[in-house]
């Protein structure tokens, strides 16, 4: 009798943008993925709303970006102080703006892709136990009085500030809580700021950020140094008084979609991985909202991790690759924590002299076009990479690869990011002979080989370029030294992409299981990799430049799980239990809105499962209005990482 061996699999805990992005990455690579979401209902309030250029670029690598930018509003300029401007329209990217997109819409787009790829999403599933060994991880899960086990080769905690995965795995989350209680609102203003851009104003011990949605609604965040935490509800009068301190006049806020006050934290996980358990997004890092980076960091965590975890599970990862996730991403988070902490204390300083100095310095620095460009690139994430400093003008390992348009023999010009939609490595052969591209055909399931005619100037000095699935250079070869070129290409492909020959890829079949209570599954037999990372594999992370830490987003849940909101609710939010399908909501980190059912729908006790079915994606958004979320650019105290009162949601189910 033959014993069936389960397919290699990953459980992602948390169905916010980070978890859904990771699920899409894994499923596209052919890895079976289940997402466990603690909340049964969605929220009408959307915390994170700002998508930076680099985040949209990595989403564009998989074809997600256009659906978001078509809906969102581009805001081209940021005013970090009176007389100081950062102009995003000057950036060399396909997305030269801050795109104001409600987090709920971001989740809807990502969930639709995840469902199409075969991802299973289980709602109302609270993780309360975790055990791992060399063969896999088993989670204890409960919902509606039922308890069962879920097993997989790996588990990734994308479940936010109060991550159960992080706590159960014993990873320390060090840092502190600010003694500041910012106020957050989505509200209309009778007397709005004089410019329709992202505006940051500091003075009188307070900092205010406003972000225009474009429909008369503003995201407003106000933090005051001498305003400690309280559970008293926020009132429009209080909001107006706080805004007046920064504006110098009463903007007369009215018709709030929601009001809240919150605590903010500065914390960083000691490790992003322990054995077969990993962390991403707010489960791994929390920082002051002054920076607007939380959602963006989380999505980029997911894209960095996805292909590495898939490679490990499928057996072709080079030594240390999975550990390079922490080596590359944790320093990025540490840099943002440091920058936003510094910006928070400067912006809320009660000292008039320090406020004036900050304003004058920013205005003078940003008067230079070069400094303005550097600041815009830093804020937008375009200067954050994993490369060592130096190396000349040619692209080298760890650098971001721009979305260049290239010409191929006998084919129409195409953008590089369009060539990477399926998540494979991209091998660019810039030589007339095309031998490197021909060699790359042997790795066709993991590598997309492309011959390039008349290489663009940005690729000058190179003969071959191997691009990682997350859009960074894996390996580059100079155009000199033709002797031994093919052997160098072969060695690079063997190192990064494993042995020649096909590896299973593509969407997971639509026949997705309904979790069985108490059933235990075996995991893969690969032991966790070593923590030491070979120097040849992981480059020294790039340290940020001037302009970091100007941005803003929203609330982080306080340490007691208290996230105070006024009872201002959006009209038309669907009620829990309505028999339509959705697979959005916020794994303790983010939340979403409802979508209509794709196909067969039924309740599974207290649990709902979103079944992946190619061609059977959820339908359009229903009637839930979205007072959007925080992600406000420069210096905002506007929201991410907080739990929020939930609205409604449902589950797309397959018959057991």
Steps between C-alpha positions, in 0.01 A plus 500: 500500500637841401474787746409832341757771568348847541611768257751745644301782654509827691252646747482878504336641813334834426309614191611861479700637205820336625346156541306517175806617305702211640220253421496623139877460472497146636201380301639645175819302566298179536506474880176400672399783733234542768426835664350502850315819594391565856215734411171394357392852409662778306533860607357804326808691619821475305819582685773501238438700184833605352687290244851617418672463165714199589207316653301551182801385299525168685123458466536579129746211472196271542242713323324637811588868467278621216179398678612707800620811320188505283295536818736703717577868484858605419632780721811647345643716776578488868545810718705384804509857636398849398705600199636148439380270221585147388381446143432133424425582136874547445575136582618255234230237544174394342327614821626856569252583777360391830193299404220538750327163489276376782650196665173318449542542124857375518379189680219448252743501207747269672230263619357471152841394369553261791165328446568465127832335583340240727568643845274372780389763751343394830319768699419528868808289563694591813842342547562408865772237482812432294743209489782445254766241431736418216215380281246779533275718713165420661262774609212464743207698366155576639184665376146512630560238770679260264869417517721328246857481373659638185838368389743621236866502410532865603289763677528875445354741752349800323258554787595848607608682813367234739622209291404166651759331279776723632401450862450124470834456324681690776647778284563812709341826384712770658428871508281751677169679493486876444339715766300670227142430397444631146154565362399360164201590285351464156303821485387786279640851553314824434835681492756252363876560476599739221658229283344173388811294579630305797566766762704468819493790746688505829491756779381570853600147600267345244529352152215470252479312173224529244458277196231575241291212373384709206127489576492769768601254771832537684706263706611709796745398771602725788751417773577724796790434737303595813187303407534156668285195440138510608197287426280805460337507156632747247265789421488730200566791735819337630613421146440861391692637797797273434508586130483870580828475692680404180295683236454824686128494425205273567445277193148424625493122465160340440329183381761255636519154350685395812698643792754324719786546739779248531835413646804452285788261556857458391585131495710258298507121517834353606475258209280459196544124506526223752514156341195460278319806633546842341359850553407779260334840515383646830566168671869573445521878531301794636601862478375853538248593230733785402636331192196331353703186443327221691271365229769556238764320707264208551419454132869517413574247775253264336646534150852450634397191697264334253743379236761402759257288699369339181856419393572344838186288494561385143857405579701727271589787733871581537647464851388778731238642264212481748713664769577783259139612547579621851847621401350722230167611644571550871760777442249678279249501785765606754591796280138610474450464876799722567398764247136519603587511869729797441241673283224446757689662785617791286154563356329497839763705680353781711810711431424789258872525420525132400179526296636805316835329443330192358286709267792711378727202449241305301416800282868564428587137433201437277577812302760289322356287222753226567416483870130511414544204265699304759235573765219393267680178408572423865141561612364300206730204566691533174834541678455201727678194372736225610815606315838591632598860442709584197534281196489774237202585281426149382236302687643256751377239747230619738397809307145577391453439130310786335197414289680556171347447158707261288490384140507130414585352161183479293273611785340820624674702771404389848549619858722283720236476771250362248745220426504405871128456557529125559756537781798347322855634493568720197819431304587789268751414227642827367747342255447461124562124508225424754683201649405586859130508413531166323672356807222631724238298313604196704364675810180604325267424790697732729664740255365721222789544252477809278728622221522879491575704189655844542516489882387822671763732644421389857633153410823629346808310609318169543486187290254305716265585781317252724208667682343350812122444506467800736660738249855525638823397330610147585809500281652725234780432252709773335522526125875440500665162547307307234708195580319279747175698471277196457660324794442805721136507395463130574655538846268792582194305390605193697560710810179701491258270319610148587566215262380502143163356422137584570354581838126505559355848464168663438173528683409241757208285377160633597410195709581650836432311818275607784709467819410193704477556873769313683661366183878507501713524188861419444737772387803495279814342632737789438650632820519873568800663339792647689477855628842587363468653154779460244651839418492417132125459511379796703634848435531759776163679520495855374477766767254779426581853398363846562126534497414179683223502752277763344165338459213374703245238568267389763435349831676213662300308751602562856649227714165416659321461170314827560446704190250769589251611237199719504174325411505648150415221260480487126154450361418194299757267647378142449410289801692194608353174385373627166551212257738663254869436462796699613855423597615833632559632845780595712713237662552727795683725258257612236142473389274517199156516354258249359486344158234289343506125480690326226319170505367238741445664840404347831580534868742255658394538860690797636761475228492635148745399233592697189570243233742571220351426163656624181243708322278511807616817667289715728286756331498877534479690824155516647353790688746545784641854485863527597614777724851414405811438697817645611810502298526870487826609369730728689479514870143380542374340808254311291439143506639164475549213734188560706212270552169654424134444552387264230226536247390196304635220295434153372673200363515334165464134573544171329284207594674257737 
